[in-house]
Short mmCIF file of C-alpha atoms and ligand atoms in Angstrom, two decimals:
data_model
loop_
_atom_site.label_atom_id
_atom_site.label_comp_id
_atom_site.label_asym_id
_atom_site.label_seq_id
_atom_site.Cartn_x
_atom_site.Cartn_y
_atom_site.Cartn_z
CA MET A 8 264.25 -50.50 116.33
CA THR A 9 262.38 -53.69 115.34
CA GLU A 10 261.66 -54.05 111.68
CA TYR A 11 258.14 -53.11 110.66
CA PRO A 12 256.38 -56.27 109.49
CA PHE A 13 255.00 -54.93 106.21
CA SER A 14 257.39 -52.64 104.41
CA LYS A 15 260.77 -52.91 102.75
CA HIS A 16 261.25 -49.21 101.98
CA GLU A 17 263.02 -46.70 104.13
CA LEU A 18 262.30 -43.13 105.13
CA THR A 19 265.39 -41.09 106.04
CA GLU A 20 264.92 -38.31 108.57
CA ALA A 21 266.97 -35.12 108.52
CA ASP A 22 267.86 -33.14 111.63
CA PRO A 23 266.55 -29.62 110.80
CA GLY A 24 269.31 -28.15 112.97
CA THR A 25 272.06 -29.53 110.71
CA GLY A 26 270.21 -30.62 107.57
CA GLN A 27 271.96 -33.99 107.98
CA PRO A 28 270.26 -37.42 108.07
CA PHE A 29 270.09 -38.78 111.61
CA ALA A 30 267.69 -41.72 111.54
CA SER A 31 265.57 -43.87 109.32
CA CYS A 32 262.38 -45.86 109.66
CA PRO A 33 260.05 -47.84 107.40
CA ALA A 34 258.22 -46.08 104.59
CA THR A 35 254.97 -47.95 104.09
CA SER A 36 252.83 -47.67 100.99
CA VAL A 37 249.24 -48.23 99.84
CA LEU A 38 250.06 -51.94 99.74
CA ASP A 39 250.27 -51.93 103.53
CA VAL A 40 246.97 -50.16 104.15
CA ASP A 41 244.54 -53.06 104.01
CA ASP A 42 246.54 -55.29 106.42
CA CYS A 43 246.80 -52.41 108.82
CA VAL A 44 243.08 -51.53 108.69
CA GLN A 45 242.09 -55.20 109.04
CA SER A 46 244.27 -55.42 112.15
CA SER A 47 242.59 -52.31 113.58
CA GLN A 48 239.14 -53.70 112.75
CA ARG A 49 239.90 -57.03 114.46
CA ALA A 50 241.10 -55.16 117.52
CA PHE A 51 237.99 -52.95 117.44
CA GLN A 52 235.65 -55.95 117.64
CA ALA A 53 237.02 -56.71 121.11
CA TYR A 54 238.14 -53.28 122.29
CA ARG A 55 234.74 -51.69 121.76
CA TYR A 56 233.32 -53.93 124.50
CA THR A 57 236.04 -53.25 127.08
CA ASN A 58 234.77 -51.54 130.19
CA PRO A 59 235.41 -47.77 130.12
CA ARG A 60 237.25 -48.06 133.44
CA GLU A 61 239.60 -50.59 131.86
CA ARG A 62 240.27 -48.12 129.04
CA ALA A 63 240.87 -45.35 131.57
CA LYS A 64 243.37 -47.56 133.42
CA TRP A 65 245.29 -48.29 130.23
CA LEU A 66 245.37 -44.59 129.45
CA LEU A 67 246.64 -43.87 132.95
CA ALA A 68 249.38 -46.48 132.57
CA TRP A 69 250.33 -44.88 129.23
CA HIS A 70 250.33 -41.43 130.84
CA ASN A 71 252.74 -42.61 133.55
CA LEU A 72 255.05 -44.33 131.08
CA ILE A 73 255.21 -41.14 128.99
CA ILE A 74 256.15 -39.17 132.12
CA GLY A 75 258.95 -41.67 132.76
CA ALA A 76 260.24 -41.30 129.19
CA LYS A 77 259.71 -37.54 128.94
CA GLU A 78 263.35 -36.54 128.43
CA ASP A 79 263.89 -39.20 125.75
CA ILE A 80 260.71 -38.29 123.87
CA ALA A 81 261.60 -34.59 124.03
CA LYS A 82 265.06 -35.34 122.65
CA ILE A 83 263.54 -37.13 119.67
CA VAL A 84 261.26 -34.13 119.12
CA VAL A 85 264.29 -31.80 119.12
CA TYR A 86 265.96 -33.80 116.36
CA GLU A 87 262.76 -34.26 114.34
CA THR A 88 261.35 -30.74 114.50
CA GLY A 89 264.33 -28.50 115.27
CA LYS A 90 262.68 -26.96 118.35
CA PRO A 91 264.74 -26.26 121.50
CA MET A 92 264.76 -28.85 124.29
CA ALA A 93 262.80 -26.59 126.67
CA GLU A 94 260.01 -26.29 124.09
CA ALA A 95 260.07 -30.01 123.37
CA LEU A 96 259.65 -30.76 127.09
CA LEU A 97 256.74 -28.30 127.24
CA GLU A 98 255.19 -30.05 124.27
CA VAL A 99 255.33 -33.42 126.04
CA ASP A 100 253.68 -31.82 129.09
CA TYR A 101 251.04 -30.28 126.84
CA GLY A 102 250.44 -33.71 125.26
CA LEU A 103 250.20 -35.33 128.69
CA SER A 104 247.44 -32.90 129.63
CA PHE A 105 245.27 -34.47 126.92
CA VAL A 106 245.98 -38.00 128.13
CA TRP A 107 245.00 -36.93 131.65
CA TRP A 108 241.82 -35.27 130.36
CA PHE A 109 240.63 -38.25 128.34
CA ILE A 110 241.34 -40.69 131.19
CA GLY A 111 238.46 -38.86 132.88
CA GLU A 112 236.29 -38.61 129.78
CA ALA A 113 236.35 -42.40 129.20
CA GLU A 114 233.97 -43.03 132.10
CA ARG A 115 231.79 -39.99 131.51
CA ILE A 116 230.29 -40.88 128.13
CA ARG A 117 226.54 -40.45 128.49
CA GLY A 118 223.41 -41.05 126.48
CA SER A 119 219.98 -39.65 127.28
CA THR A 120 216.36 -40.67 127.79
CA ALA A 121 213.11 -38.82 127.09
CA ILE A 122 209.34 -39.19 127.14
CA PRO A 123 208.10 -38.17 123.69
CA ALA A 124 204.67 -36.76 122.77
CA VAL A 125 203.30 -40.28 122.31
CA SER A 126 202.74 -41.10 125.98
CA ASN A 127 203.27 -44.83 125.92
CA ARG A 128 206.66 -44.46 124.28
CA ARG A 129 210.10 -43.95 125.78
CA THR A 130 213.07 -42.89 123.70
CA PHE A 131 216.71 -43.14 124.59
CA VAL A 132 219.96 -42.34 122.88
CA ILE A 133 222.99 -44.52 123.47
CA LYS A 134 226.53 -43.60 122.49
CA GLN A 135 228.87 -46.15 120.93
CA PRO A 136 232.38 -46.00 119.50
CA ILE A 137 232.32 -45.19 115.80
CA GLY A 138 234.90 -47.77 114.72
CA VAL A 139 238.35 -47.69 113.16
CA CYS A 140 239.69 -44.13 113.07
CA VAL A 141 242.57 -42.59 111.16
CA ALA A 142 244.70 -39.67 112.35
CA LEU A 143 246.73 -37.78 109.75
CA VAL A 144 248.99 -35.64 111.87
CA PRO A 145 251.42 -32.78 111.26
CA TRP A 146 255.04 -32.25 112.15
CA ASN A 147 254.86 -29.07 114.26
CA PHE A 148 253.58 -30.72 117.47
CA PRO A 149 254.10 -34.41 116.71
CA VAL A 150 253.58 -35.54 120.30
CA ALA A 151 250.77 -33.23 121.41
CA MET A 152 248.69 -33.55 118.23
CA ILE A 153 248.89 -37.34 118.35
CA LEU A 154 248.04 -37.57 122.01
CA ARG A 155 245.10 -35.15 121.58
CA LYS A 156 243.60 -37.34 118.85
CA VAL A 157 244.56 -40.84 119.99
CA THR A 158 243.51 -40.49 123.61
CA ALA A 159 240.05 -39.20 122.63
CA ALA A 160 239.58 -42.13 120.24
CA LEU A 161 240.86 -44.77 122.65
CA ALA A 162 238.82 -43.37 125.56
CA ALA A 163 235.71 -43.64 123.34
CA GLY A 164 236.41 -47.30 122.57
CA CYS A 165 237.67 -46.79 119.02
CA THR A 166 240.88 -48.13 117.55
CA MET A 167 243.15 -45.76 115.69
CA ILE A 168 245.70 -45.78 112.89
CA VAL A 169 248.16 -42.89 113.00
CA LYS A 170 249.94 -41.68 109.90
CA PRO A 171 252.58 -39.25 111.11
CA SER A 172 254.09 -36.60 108.90
CA PRO A 173 257.21 -37.84 107.07
CA GLU A 174 259.26 -35.36 109.11
CA THR A 175 258.27 -36.74 112.52
CA PRO A 176 257.63 -40.49 112.62
CA LEU A 177 259.97 -41.47 115.47
CA SER A 178 258.26 -39.65 118.32
CA VAL A 179 255.01 -41.33 117.28
CA LEU A 180 256.64 -44.76 117.19
CA ALA A 181 258.04 -44.11 120.68
CA LEU A 182 254.55 -43.22 121.95
CA ALA A 183 253.06 -46.31 120.30
CA ASP A 184 255.71 -48.49 121.94
CA LEU A 185 254.76 -47.03 125.33
CA ALA A 186 251.05 -47.61 124.58
CA HIS A 187 251.86 -51.27 123.92
CA ARG A 188 253.78 -51.47 127.20
CA ALA A 189 250.85 -49.81 128.97
CA GLY A 190 248.77 -52.85 128.07
CA PHE A 191 246.62 -51.67 125.17
CA PRO A 192 245.78 -54.78 123.16
CA SER A 193 247.58 -55.27 119.90
CA GLY A 194 245.96 -53.43 116.97
CA VAL A 195 244.26 -50.78 119.13
CA LEU A 196 246.90 -48.25 118.09
CA ASN A 197 248.62 -48.84 114.76
CA VAL A 198 251.17 -46.57 113.08
CA LEU A 199 251.91 -46.30 109.37
CA THR A 200 255.08 -44.28 108.87
CA THR A 201 255.81 -43.15 105.37
CA ASP A 202 257.79 -40.73 103.20
CA MET A 203 256.59 -37.69 101.26
CA ALA A 204 256.29 -39.60 97.99
CA ASN A 205 253.90 -42.15 99.48
CA THR A 206 251.94 -39.75 101.70
CA PRO A 207 249.19 -38.68 99.22
CA ALA A 208 248.32 -42.17 97.98
CA LEU A 209 248.57 -43.79 101.39
CA SER A 210 246.40 -41.09 102.99
CA GLU A 211 243.82 -41.37 100.21
CA SER A 212 243.72 -45.12 100.57
CA LEU A 213 243.18 -44.85 104.33
CA CYS A 214 240.41 -42.28 103.87
CA LYS A 215 238.65 -44.44 101.30
CA HIS A 216 238.99 -47.81 103.04
CA PRO A 217 235.46 -49.08 103.74
CA LEU A 218 236.32 -50.18 107.29
CA VAL A 219 237.59 -46.73 108.29
CA ARG A 220 234.72 -44.78 109.85
CA LYS A 221 236.37 -41.56 110.98
CA VAL A 222 239.32 -39.43 109.89
CA THR A 223 240.95 -36.59 111.75
CA PHE A 224 243.47 -34.35 109.98
CA THR A 225 245.61 -31.47 111.19
CA GLY A 226 247.56 -29.57 108.55
CA SER A 227 247.13 -27.06 105.78
CA THR A 228 243.77 -25.99 104.34
CA THR A 229 244.94 -27.09 100.88
CA VAL A 230 245.51 -30.66 102.02
CA GLY A 231 242.41 -30.52 104.25
CA ARG A 232 240.27 -29.93 101.16
CA LEU A 233 241.77 -33.02 99.53
CA ILE A 234 241.09 -35.12 102.62
CA ALA A 235 237.48 -33.89 102.70
CA ARG A 236 237.09 -34.96 99.09
CA HIS A 237 238.51 -38.43 99.83
CA CYS A 238 236.21 -38.81 102.82
CA SER A 239 233.10 -37.62 101.00
CA GLU A 240 232.90 -40.78 98.91
CA GLY A 241 232.35 -43.05 101.91
CA LEU A 242 230.64 -40.26 103.90
CA LYS A 243 233.27 -40.64 106.60
CA LYS A 244 232.98 -38.56 109.75
CA LEU A 245 235.74 -35.98 109.59
CA THR A 246 237.52 -33.49 111.84
CA LEU A 247 239.66 -30.86 110.14
CA GLU A 248 242.08 -28.67 112.08
CA LEU A 249 243.53 -26.51 109.35
CA GLY A 250 245.47 -23.32 108.90
CA GLY A 251 244.95 -20.03 110.67
CA ASN A 252 245.63 -16.48 109.58
CA CYS A 253 245.19 -15.26 113.08
CA PRO A 254 244.90 -11.56 113.88
CA PHE A 255 246.44 -10.15 117.05
CA ILE A 256 245.07 -6.70 117.92
CA VAL A 257 246.67 -4.24 120.34
CA PHE A 258 244.49 -1.25 121.28
CA ASP A 259 245.78 2.08 122.59
CA ASP A 260 244.50 1.24 126.09
CA ALA A 261 246.15 -2.21 126.25
CA ASP A 262 248.63 -3.38 128.84
CA LEU A 263 251.49 -3.33 126.33
CA GLN A 264 253.80 -5.54 128.38
CA ALA A 265 251.08 -8.21 128.67
CA ALA A 266 250.45 -7.98 124.92
CA LEU A 267 254.16 -8.28 124.21
CA ASP A 268 254.58 -11.30 126.49
CA ALA A 269 251.69 -13.07 124.77
CA LEU A 270 252.92 -12.17 121.30
CA LYS A 271 256.43 -13.47 121.98
CA ILE A 272 254.93 -16.93 122.51
CA LEU A 273 252.39 -16.57 119.71
CA LYS A 274 255.09 -15.82 117.18
CA TRP A 275 258.52 -17.06 118.23
CA ARG A 276 257.70 -20.36 119.90
CA THR A 277 258.00 -23.37 117.55
CA CYS A 278 259.89 -20.96 115.26
CA GLY A 279 256.52 -19.50 114.26
CA GLN A 280 255.15 -22.86 113.13
CA ALA A 281 251.77 -23.14 114.83
CA CYS A 282 248.31 -22.74 113.34
CA THR A 283 247.30 -20.61 116.33
CA HIS A 284 250.17 -18.14 115.91
CA ALA A 285 249.67 -14.43 115.25
CA ASN A 286 249.89 -13.99 111.49
CA ARG A 287 248.82 -10.34 111.31
CA VAL A 288 249.59 -8.00 114.22
CA PHE A 289 247.37 -4.89 114.21
CA VAL A 290 248.51 -2.09 116.52
CA GLN A 291 246.48 1.08 117.11
CA ARG A 292 248.30 4.17 115.91
CA GLY A 293 248.56 5.82 119.36
CA VAL A 294 250.89 3.08 120.67
CA PHE A 295 252.32 1.84 117.39
CA SER A 296 255.85 3.28 117.67
CA LYS A 297 256.16 2.39 121.34
CA PHE A 298 255.02 -1.20 120.80
CA GLU A 299 257.23 -1.55 117.74
CA LYS A 300 260.29 -0.54 119.81
CA MET A 301 259.38 -2.88 122.70
CA LEU A 302 258.98 -5.71 120.24
CA VAL A 303 262.30 -5.13 118.52
CA GLU A 304 264.17 -4.94 121.85
CA ALA A 305 262.56 -8.14 123.12
CA THR A 306 263.22 -9.99 119.87
CA LYS A 307 266.91 -9.09 119.91
CA GLN A 308 267.24 -11.31 123.01
CA ILE A 309 266.37 -14.45 121.02
CA ARG A 310 269.26 -16.89 120.56
CA VAL A 311 268.91 -18.93 117.37
CA GLY A 312 270.67 -22.29 117.32
CA HIS A 313 270.47 -26.04 117.35
CA GLY A 314 267.63 -27.25 119.55
CA SER A 315 269.98 -29.38 121.64
CA ALA A 316 272.45 -26.55 122.36
CA ALA A 317 272.32 -24.88 125.77
CA GLY A 318 271.07 -21.29 125.51
CA THR A 319 269.09 -21.77 122.29
CA THR A 320 265.73 -20.01 122.51
CA MET A 321 264.72 -20.43 118.87
CA GLY A 322 265.54 -23.54 116.88
CA ALA A 323 265.44 -24.39 113.20
CA LEU A 324 262.40 -24.54 110.97
CA THR A 325 261.28 -28.11 110.46
CA THR A 326 261.44 -28.18 106.65
CA PRO A 327 263.72 -26.57 104.06
CA ARG A 328 260.66 -25.45 102.04
CA ALA A 329 259.71 -23.18 104.95
CA VAL A 330 262.94 -21.18 104.46
CA ASP A 331 262.08 -20.58 100.77
CA LYS A 332 258.56 -19.53 101.72
CA LEU A 333 259.85 -17.00 104.25
CA MET A 334 262.23 -15.46 101.71
CA LEU A 335 259.28 -15.08 99.36
CA HIS A 336 257.20 -13.32 102.05
CA VAL A 337 260.02 -10.92 102.94
CA THR A 338 260.76 -10.03 99.31
CA ASP A 339 257.10 -9.52 98.54
CA ALA A 340 256.63 -7.23 101.57
CA GLU A 341 259.75 -5.20 100.82
CA ASN A 342 258.74 -4.78 97.18
CA ASN A 343 255.38 -3.47 98.38
CA GLY A 344 256.87 -0.90 100.76
CA ALA A 345 257.36 -2.68 104.10
CA ARG A 346 260.25 -1.78 106.45
CA VAL A 347 262.45 -4.62 107.71
CA LEU A 348 263.04 -3.81 111.39
CA LEU A 349 264.91 -6.98 112.19
CA GLY A 350 266.17 -10.10 110.42
CA GLY A 351 264.83 -10.87 106.98
CA LYS A 352 267.33 -13.55 106.00
CA GLN A 353 269.01 -16.81 106.96
CA PRO A 354 271.52 -16.42 109.81
CA GLU A 355 275.16 -16.82 108.91
CA GLY A 356 277.28 -19.65 110.24
CA LEU A 357 274.46 -22.10 110.88
CA GLN A 358 273.85 -25.23 108.83
CA GLY A 359 270.27 -26.44 108.68
CA PHE A 360 266.89 -24.82 108.06
CA PHE A 361 267.28 -21.55 109.96
CA PHE A 362 265.74 -18.11 109.52
CA GLU A 363 266.38 -14.99 111.59
CA PRO A 364 263.51 -13.76 113.77
CA THR A 365 262.12 -11.13 111.44
CA ILE A 366 259.95 -8.07 112.10
CA LEU A 367 258.32 -6.24 109.20
CA SER A 368 256.50 -2.96 109.74
CA ASP A 369 254.21 -0.73 107.64
CA MET A 370 252.52 -3.83 106.30
CA THR A 371 249.35 -3.47 104.22
CA PRO A 372 246.60 -5.79 102.96
CA LYS A 373 248.36 -5.87 99.55
CA MET A 374 251.02 -8.16 100.93
CA LEU A 375 251.30 -11.93 100.69
CA SER A 376 251.69 -12.29 104.47
CA TYR A 377 248.29 -10.64 104.93
CA ARG A 378 246.55 -13.30 102.87
CA GLU A 379 248.62 -16.41 103.54
CA GLU A 380 249.65 -18.18 106.70
CA ILE A 381 253.34 -17.37 107.25
CA PHE A 382 254.14 -20.38 109.45
CA GLY A 383 257.59 -19.11 110.37
CA PRO A 384 259.46 -16.52 112.46
CA LEU A 385 258.18 -13.46 110.61
CA LEU A 386 256.16 -10.91 112.55
CA ALA A 387 254.11 -8.52 110.42
CA LEU A 388 252.96 -5.19 111.93
CA TYR A 389 249.97 -3.25 110.61
CA ALA A 390 248.72 0.11 111.96
CA PHE A 391 245.00 0.87 112.45
CA ASP A 392 242.92 3.77 113.76
CA THR A 393 239.51 2.57 114.95
CA GLU A 394 237.92 -0.52 116.49
CA GLU A 395 235.66 -0.92 113.42
CA GLU A 396 238.70 -0.92 111.15
CA ALA A 397 240.50 -3.46 113.35
CA VAL A 398 237.52 -5.84 113.29
CA ARG A 399 237.10 -5.45 109.53
CA LEU A 400 240.79 -6.21 108.91
CA ALA A 401 240.86 -9.07 111.41
CA ASN A 402 237.88 -10.76 109.72
CA ASP A 403 239.17 -10.08 106.21
CA THR A 404 240.37 -13.66 105.70
CA SER A 405 238.89 -16.97 104.62
CA MET A 406 240.36 -18.50 107.81
CA GLY A 407 238.84 -18.46 111.28
CA LEU A 408 240.93 -20.35 113.76
CA ALA A 409 241.85 -17.91 116.54
CA SER A 410 241.81 -14.15 117.15
CA TYR A 411 243.50 -12.25 119.96
CA PHE A 412 243.08 -8.75 121.31
CA PHE A 413 244.41 -6.64 124.15
CA THR A 414 242.34 -3.83 125.67
CA LYS A 415 241.26 -2.67 129.14
CA ASP A 416 237.79 -1.67 127.91
CA VAL A 417 235.26 -4.22 129.19
CA ASP A 418 232.49 -3.22 126.76
CA ARG A 419 234.84 -3.57 123.83
CA THR A 420 235.95 -6.97 125.12
CA TRP A 421 232.40 -8.26 124.86
CA ARG A 422 231.81 -6.62 121.47
CA LEU A 423 234.92 -8.21 120.02
CA LEU A 424 234.13 -11.64 121.43
CA GLU A 425 230.89 -11.43 119.43
CA ASP A 426 232.31 -9.72 116.32
CA LEU A 427 235.53 -11.58 115.58
CA ASP A 428 235.10 -14.52 113.20
CA ALA A 429 237.13 -17.27 114.82
CA GLY A 430 236.64 -20.49 116.73
CA MET A 431 238.85 -19.34 119.61
CA ILE A 432 239.16 -15.81 120.98
CA GLY A 433 242.01 -14.70 123.25
CA MET A 434 240.90 -11.72 125.36
CA ASN A 435 243.97 -10.20 126.98
CA SER A 436 245.29 -13.75 126.54
CA GLY A 437 247.75 -15.36 124.23
CA ASN A 438 247.57 -19.00 123.30
CA SER A 439 244.85 -20.54 125.42
CA SER A 440 244.81 -24.05 123.89
CA CYS A 441 244.29 -26.57 126.66
CA ALA A 442 242.75 -29.95 127.27
CA GLU A 443 239.78 -28.46 129.11
CA SER A 444 238.57 -26.21 126.24
CA PRO A 445 237.28 -27.09 122.77
CA PHE A 446 239.96 -26.49 120.15
CA GLY A 447 238.91 -25.81 116.57
CA GLY A 448 238.21 -23.25 113.92
CA ILE A 449 235.43 -21.98 111.70
CA LYS A 450 235.39 -20.94 108.01
CA GLU A 451 238.32 -22.47 106.08
CA SER A 452 240.15 -23.31 109.32
CA GLY A 453 238.07 -26.47 109.44
CA TYR A 454 235.38 -28.10 111.52
CA GLY A 455 235.00 -30.37 114.52
CA LYS A 456 236.48 -29.88 117.96
CA GLU A 457 239.37 -31.47 119.77
CA ALA A 458 239.68 -31.34 123.58
CA GLY A 459 237.07 -29.88 125.90
CA LYS A 460 234.25 -31.50 127.81
CA ASP A 461 231.96 -33.86 125.87
CA VAL A 462 232.53 -32.32 122.43
CA ALA A 463 235.90 -33.92 121.70
CA ILE A 464 234.91 -37.42 122.61
CA GLU A 465 231.66 -36.99 120.63
CA GLU A 466 233.82 -36.87 117.50
CA TYR A 467 234.54 -40.58 118.05
CA LEU A 468 231.03 -41.71 118.95
CA ILE A 469 227.85 -42.53 117.14
CA ALA A 470 224.42 -41.89 118.63
CA LYS A 471 221.82 -44.64 118.38
CA THR A 472 218.18 -43.85 119.14
CA GLY A 473 216.03 -46.50 120.74
CA THR A 474 212.25 -46.21 120.90
CA LEU A 475 210.37 -48.49 123.27
CA THR A 476 206.59 -48.82 123.19
CA LEU A 477 204.98 -49.78 126.47
CA HIS A 478 201.96 -51.92 125.63
CA SER A 479 200.71 -51.79 129.19
CA GLY A 480 201.40 -49.81 132.33
CA ALA A 481 202.20 -46.45 130.74
CA LYS A 482 201.34 -43.79 133.34
CA ILE A 483 201.19 -40.80 130.99
N1 LIG B 15 247.25 -26.71 111.43
C1 LIG B 15 248.47 -27.12 111.75
O1 LIG B 15 248.76 -27.40 112.89
C2 LIG B 15 249.50 -27.27 110.67
C3 LIG B 15 250.57 -28.11 110.89
C4 LIG B 15 251.52 -28.27 109.89
C5 LIG B 15 251.38 -27.56 108.72
N2 LIG B 15 250.33 -26.72 108.57
C6 LIG B 15 250.15 -25.95 107.34
O2 LIG B 15 251.00 -26.49 106.37
C7 LIG B 15 251.82 -25.50 105.77
C8 LIG B 15 253.25 -25.90 105.67
O3 LIG B 15 253.45 -27.25 105.94
P1 LIG B 15 253.86 -28.19 104.77
O4 LIG B 15 254.89 -27.52 103.93
O5 LIG B 15 254.22 -29.53 105.37
O6 LIG B 15 252.48 -28.20 104.01
P2 LIG B 15 251.62 -29.30 103.37
O7 LIG B 15 250.33 -28.71 103.06
O8 LIG B 15 252.39 -29.98 102.28
O9 LIG B 15 251.47 -30.41 104.52
C9 LIG B 15 250.69 -30.25 105.67
C10 LIG B 15 250.53 -31.63 106.29
O10 LIG B 15 249.79 -32.48 105.41
C11 LIG B 15 250.51 -33.66 105.04
N3 LIG B 15 250.20 -33.90 103.65
C12 LIG B 15 250.73 -33.28 102.56
N4 LIG B 15 250.14 -33.73 101.43
C13 LIG B 15 249.22 -34.64 101.82
C14 LIG B 15 248.26 -35.43 101.12
N5 LIG B 15 248.10 -35.37 99.79
N6 LIG B 15 247.47 -36.26 101.85
C15 LIG B 15 247.58 -36.31 103.19
N7 LIG B 15 248.46 -35.59 103.90
C16 LIG B 15 249.26 -34.76 103.23
C17 LIG B 15 251.95 -33.34 105.33
O11 LIG B 15 252.65 -34.52 105.67
C18 LIG B 15 251.84 -32.37 106.52
O12 LIG B 15 251.73 -33.09 107.73
C19 LIG B 15 251.75 -24.33 106.71
O13 LIG B 15 251.81 -23.15 105.97
C20 LIG B 15 250.46 -24.51 107.46
O14 LIG B 15 249.45 -23.80 106.80
C21 LIG B 15 249.39 -26.57 109.49
O1 LIG B 16 249.46 -25.90 115.38
C1 LIG B 16 248.49 -26.47 115.78
C2 LIG B 16 248.07 -26.75 117.18
C3 LIG B 16 248.58 -25.77 118.16
C4 LIG B 16 247.90 -25.89 119.52
O2 LIG B 16 247.41 -26.95 119.93
O3 LIG B 16 247.86 -24.86 120.20
#
């Protein structure tokens, strides 16, 4: 890898599947921020005036290069995150869906015109790129999260600086290299890799730099609050995609197999590390025992192992701190009366950051896992009796990212769509994140939308109102 022009420090990456170092890359610091932002600002001055079709063509070239490098990118993701190869490949495909979507959006940015109450006036709103943007991105979907943010910004005519999580810088560097090869002018996409020690100061400095106009962050609510504080000083436009504490409700009349299939993905994929995952699984008492048994049987089929090993269906957690957190959740639940149906500890004979797929039953609102995002392979089962109780429990959280429910009752489906407090509602559906739909939460899960028609690209645009007075010839 070519040496990064600014920094002399190194970030060492560990393979979560072995716990051993496997690569290193530059660790930049606050001292590198101004040069980087200035480079993005210079690039912006030209890039903002490129024709949208030109931007779409560059995005298309990037899209095709990513397809060509899919296996290599996925392999990097396996070693950075711990996820199995099949999941890493799916992540690249998921990421590509955003590139494809924003290729189309680039040419569909629209303003508006109107005739106001003053008859000889005409008003119009034009949309322009906001300026230099910063993406602070997490480690759980390093490819998809970056592509979702960067392609929206670049389609809008903005330039972007990406600061990847210290755990996953290499996949981002690979994507940036492909963007360069796709023809994007230098400085349109810049990357500042860094280690954990430098992350807070570097992120703060990016958020507070006067030339940065927009920040987008995906990560925990705790860090999201900090970012909002940093951005408030310069009144920067901000998108926050934060934690979930997502409820998953199974009613007595549900198609249990469909609910199980959805839940398997919403809990075990990415080793439980997704903001949209089911954190609290509420099952109505009439089907509780049956569903519990189905779940345990299905979970026993999971093969935990290194992401690169054939047959692995669940990889390692990405960070060692996640293993400690899971132990804490299991101990807390057991101490408060939960039953461990499966797992509950680290598997034997595996090096690295592993945890057994764990199912806890007889959970109650007293428990830590009820209040906090688990972000790991721990499935917590709660029994309920009535729809009112299920809705009350589901909404009993400061978060509001996604909610899911399974029922065959159409009236109830509509009621729950209206009553559940979340930005995304899965109705007899599991994870429904896709490029075509707005992604984002309410309450402490953040604000702003990524993906979806018009709304996502709006996050990277400013609106300018023009008022023209006709001094002669006005017909109305
Ligand atoms: N919404 C998501 O997709 C998502 C992704 C990753 C992590 N998380 C949340 O994070 C928790 C665990 O992850 P973690 O242990 O890495 O948590 P964390 O809160 O330390 O970090 C979350 C993210 O923020 C970054 N970060 C940390 N401190 C920062 C700072 N001061 N300024 C800027 N960025 C900073 C990290 O590099 C990471 O990408 C999970 O429980 C989950 O709630 C959410
Ligand atoms: O974990 C955060 C994002 C997950 C998704 O895009 O579905």
